[in-house]
GROMACS .gro file of C-alpha atoms in nm:
model
  163
    1UNK     CA    1   9.762   7.758  10.689
    2UNK     CA    2  10.006   7.494  10.708
    3UNK     CA    3  10.249   7.358  10.407
    4UNK     CA    4  10.073   7.086  10.264
    5UNK     CA    5   9.746   7.301  10.242
    6UNK     CA    6   9.964   7.567  10.069
    7UNK     CA    7  10.102   7.284   9.837
    8UNK     CA    8   9.800   7.164   9.758
    9UNK     CA    9   9.639   7.489   9.631
   10UNK     CA   10   9.972   7.557   9.451
   11UNK     CA   11   9.945   7.230   9.281
   12UNK     CA   12   9.569   7.288   9.195
   13UNK     CA   13   9.632   7.637   9.052
   14UNK     CA   14   9.921   7.475   8.841
   15UNK     CA   15   9.652   7.208   8.723
   16UNK     CA   16   9.399   7.477   8.624
   17UNK     CA   17   9.650   7.668   8.426
   18UNK     CA   18   9.769   7.346   8.235
   19UNK     CA   19   9.401   7.255   8.198
   20UNK     CA   20   9.274   7.607   8.065
   21UNK     CA   21   9.529   7.620   7.798
   22UNK     CA   22   9.368   7.403   7.621
   23UNK     CA   23   9.023   7.490   7.610
   24UNK     CA   24   8.871   7.714   7.355
   25UNK     CA   25   8.488   7.730   7.473
   26UNK     CA   26   8.443   7.983   7.729
   27UNK     CA   27   8.134   7.786   7.906
   28UNK     CA   28   8.373   7.484   7.944
   29UNK     CA   29   8.641   7.735   8.080
   30UNK     CA   30   8.425   7.861   8.328
   31UNK     CA   31   8.309   7.517   8.481
   32UNK     CA   32   8.655   7.450   8.515
   33UNK     CA   33   8.737   7.771   8.725
   34UNK     CA   34   8.410   7.684   8.925
   35UNK     CA   35   8.504   7.350   9.006
   36UNK     CA   36   8.878   7.466   9.091
   37UNK     CA   37   8.756   7.708   9.334
   38UNK     CA   38   8.530   7.452   9.491
   39UNK     CA   39   8.821   7.207   9.511
   40UNK     CA   40   9.036   7.459   9.670
   41UNK     CA   41   8.769   7.635   9.886
   42UNK     CA   42   8.688   7.281  10.042
   43UNK     CA   43   9.066   7.278  10.221
   44UNK     CA   44   9.086   7.666  10.296
   45UNK     CA   45   9.055   7.761  10.655
   46UNK     CA   46   9.050   8.129  10.817
   47UNK     CA   47   9.385   8.274  10.878
   48UNK     CA   48   9.476   8.441  11.234
   49UNK     CA   49   9.418   8.823  11.244
   50UNK     CA   50   9.689   9.059  11.284
   51UNK     CA   51   9.878   9.036  11.609
   52UNK     CA   52   9.783   9.288  11.847
   53UNK     CA   53   9.999   9.581  11.919
   54UNK     CA   54  10.173   9.630  11.574
   55UNK     CA   55  10.232   9.933  11.446
   56UNK     CA   56  10.007  10.074  11.130
   57UNK     CA   57  10.069  10.334  10.858
   58UNK     CA   58   9.766  10.519  10.652
   59UNK     CA   59   9.496  10.418  10.956
   60UNK     CA   60   9.380  10.585  11.234
   61UNK     CA   61   9.359  10.247  11.413
   62UNK     CA   62   9.486   9.870  11.352
   63UNK     CA   63   9.278   9.675  11.108
   64UNK     CA   64   9.123   9.365  11.205
   65UNK     CA   65   9.093   9.095  10.928
   66UNK     CA   66   8.780   8.941  11.145
   67UNK     CA   67   8.644   9.271  11.253
   68UNK     CA   68   8.706   9.511  10.962
   69UNK     CA   69   8.704   9.277  10.655
   70UNK     CA   70   8.499   9.012  10.693
   71UNK     CA   71   8.267   9.123  10.414
   72UNK     CA   72   8.517   9.226  10.211
   73UNK     CA   73   8.788   9.110   9.917
   74UNK     CA   74   9.160   9.182  10.095
   75UNK     CA   75   9.470   9.206   9.891
   76UNK     CA   76   9.745   9.116  10.137
   77UNK     CA   77  10.062   9.255  10.008
   78UNK     CA   78  10.373   9.093  10.164
   79UNK     CA   79  10.667   9.351  10.125
   80UNK     CA   80  10.993   9.465  10.272
   81UNK     CA   81  11.096   9.822  10.141
   82UNK     CA   82  11.475   9.703  10.059
   83UNK     CA   83  11.317   9.476   9.748
   84UNK     CA   84  11.278   9.638   9.428
   85UNK     CA   85  11.016   9.381   9.287
   86UNK     CA   86  10.817   9.482   9.576
   87UNK     CA   87  10.807   9.864   9.410
   88UNK     CA   88  10.755   9.698   9.086
   89UNK     CA   89  10.383   9.588   9.222
   90UNK     CA   90  10.281   9.923   9.336
   91UNK     CA   91  10.193  10.071   9.047
   92UNK     CA   92   9.941   9.766   8.979
   93UNK     CA   93   9.830   9.787   9.345
   94UNK     CA   94   9.754  10.172   9.311
   95UNK     CA   95   9.534  10.066   8.976
   96UNK     CA   96   9.353   9.805   9.152
   97UNK     CA   97   9.244  10.050   9.434
   98UNK     CA   98   9.165  10.324   9.225
   99UNK     CA   99   8.925  10.106   8.998
  100UNK     CA  100   8.794   9.938   9.329
  101UNK     CA  101   8.748  10.175   9.650
  102UNK     CA  102   8.700  10.044   9.986
  103UNK     CA  103   8.329  10.117   9.974
  104UNK     CA  104   8.299   9.894   9.674
  105UNK     CA  105   8.430   9.584   9.874
  106UNK     CA  106   8.810   9.550   9.825
  107UNK     CA  107   9.094   9.628  10.060
  108UNK     CA  108   9.471   9.643  10.011
  109UNK     CA  109   9.658   9.576  10.324
  110UNK     CA  110  10.043   9.580  10.312
  111UNK     CA  111  10.247   9.372  10.551
  112UNK     CA  112  10.573   9.467  10.582
  113UNK     CA  113  10.809   9.202  10.688
  114UNK     CA  114  11.163   9.280  10.730
  115UNK     CA  115  11.447   9.108  10.574
  116UNK     CA  116  11.697   9.303  10.756
  117UNK     CA  117  11.695   9.432  11.123
  118UNK     CA  118  11.718   9.813  11.047
  119UNK     CA  119  11.379   9.724  10.857
  120UNK     CA  120  11.191   9.616  11.166
  121UNK     CA  121  11.199  10.003  11.246
  122UNK     CA  122  10.850  10.178  11.208
  123UNK     CA  123  10.991  10.493  11.146
  124UNK     CA  124  11.203  10.346  10.829
  125UNK     CA  125  10.865  10.190  10.710
  126UNK     CA  126  10.682  10.495  10.743
  127UNK     CA  127  10.964  10.655  10.524
  128UNK     CA  128  10.931  10.421  10.258
  129UNK     CA  129  10.549  10.455  10.246
  130UNK     CA  130  10.564  10.851  10.196
  131UNK     CA  131  10.849  10.826   9.956
  132UNK     CA  132  10.678  10.574   9.730
  133UNK     CA  133  10.327  10.742   9.779
  134UNK     CA  134  10.202  10.412   9.912
  135UNK     CA  135   9.832  10.533  10.052
  136UNK     CA  136   9.659  10.174  10.159
  137UNK     CA  137   9.709  10.061  10.517
  138UNK     CA  138  10.043   9.912  10.597
  139UNK     CA  139  10.123   9.697  10.874
  140UNK     CA  140  10.498   9.678  11.042
  141UNK     CA  141  10.506   9.291  11.122
  142UNK     CA  142  10.878   9.317  11.244
  143UNK     CA  143  10.883   8.948  11.346
  144UNK     CA  144  10.712   8.815  11.035
  145UNK     CA  145  10.425   8.659  11.240
  146UNK     CA  146  10.179   8.655  10.961
  147UNK     CA  147  10.468   8.593  10.715
  148UNK     CA  148  10.553   8.252  10.896
  149UNK     CA  149  10.167   8.142  10.978
  150UNK     CA  150  10.099   8.174  10.620
  151UNK     CA  151  10.390   7.975  10.474
  152UNK     CA  152  10.497   8.297  10.263
  153UNK     CA  153  10.834   8.239  10.120
  154UNK     CA  154  10.941   8.544   9.903
  155UNK     CA  155  10.882   8.904   9.857
  156UNK     CA  156  10.661   8.990   9.713
  157UNK     CA  157  10.373   8.804   9.755
  158UNK     CA  158  10.015   8.874   9.699
  159UNK     CA  159   9.745   8.690   9.897
  160UNK     CA  160   9.398   8.753   9.781
  161UNK     CA  161   9.146   8.683  10.093
  162UNK     CA  162   8.758   8.677  10.031
  163UNK     CA  163   8.444   8.593  10.191
   0.00000   0.00000   0.00000
């Protein structure tokens, strides 16, 4: 997704937040949200799948967004193991995973994007996953391919995808 589309979505979300704060009527609030989703959905394009030959942790085979997740809501957690704020979201992600199992339609996928050279090593990513008891699938994207393709700017970033 190009940066102009991301800017559009970001602005639409800020506009929605501003509009909702002044509404007390639940039906009107729901209508605003539905209209927001329609507005944003009209410019959304599918994202590319994960690059082939990336290393994965906590799964027996690589996950394909199109093949394995097309009927699911997917939370992509862009993180790096040197980022303290990335660890602060882990309890919330674990709680979401506990409430909504994969078979109910929700998948959390950690996308590790290295900030420093030593973080590109999958063994180091695996050690961090084990140290912090991360149980969801994690893909090590050492060249930050998805990060760049989606215009991600900071760690952590949570991106919610749905069909």
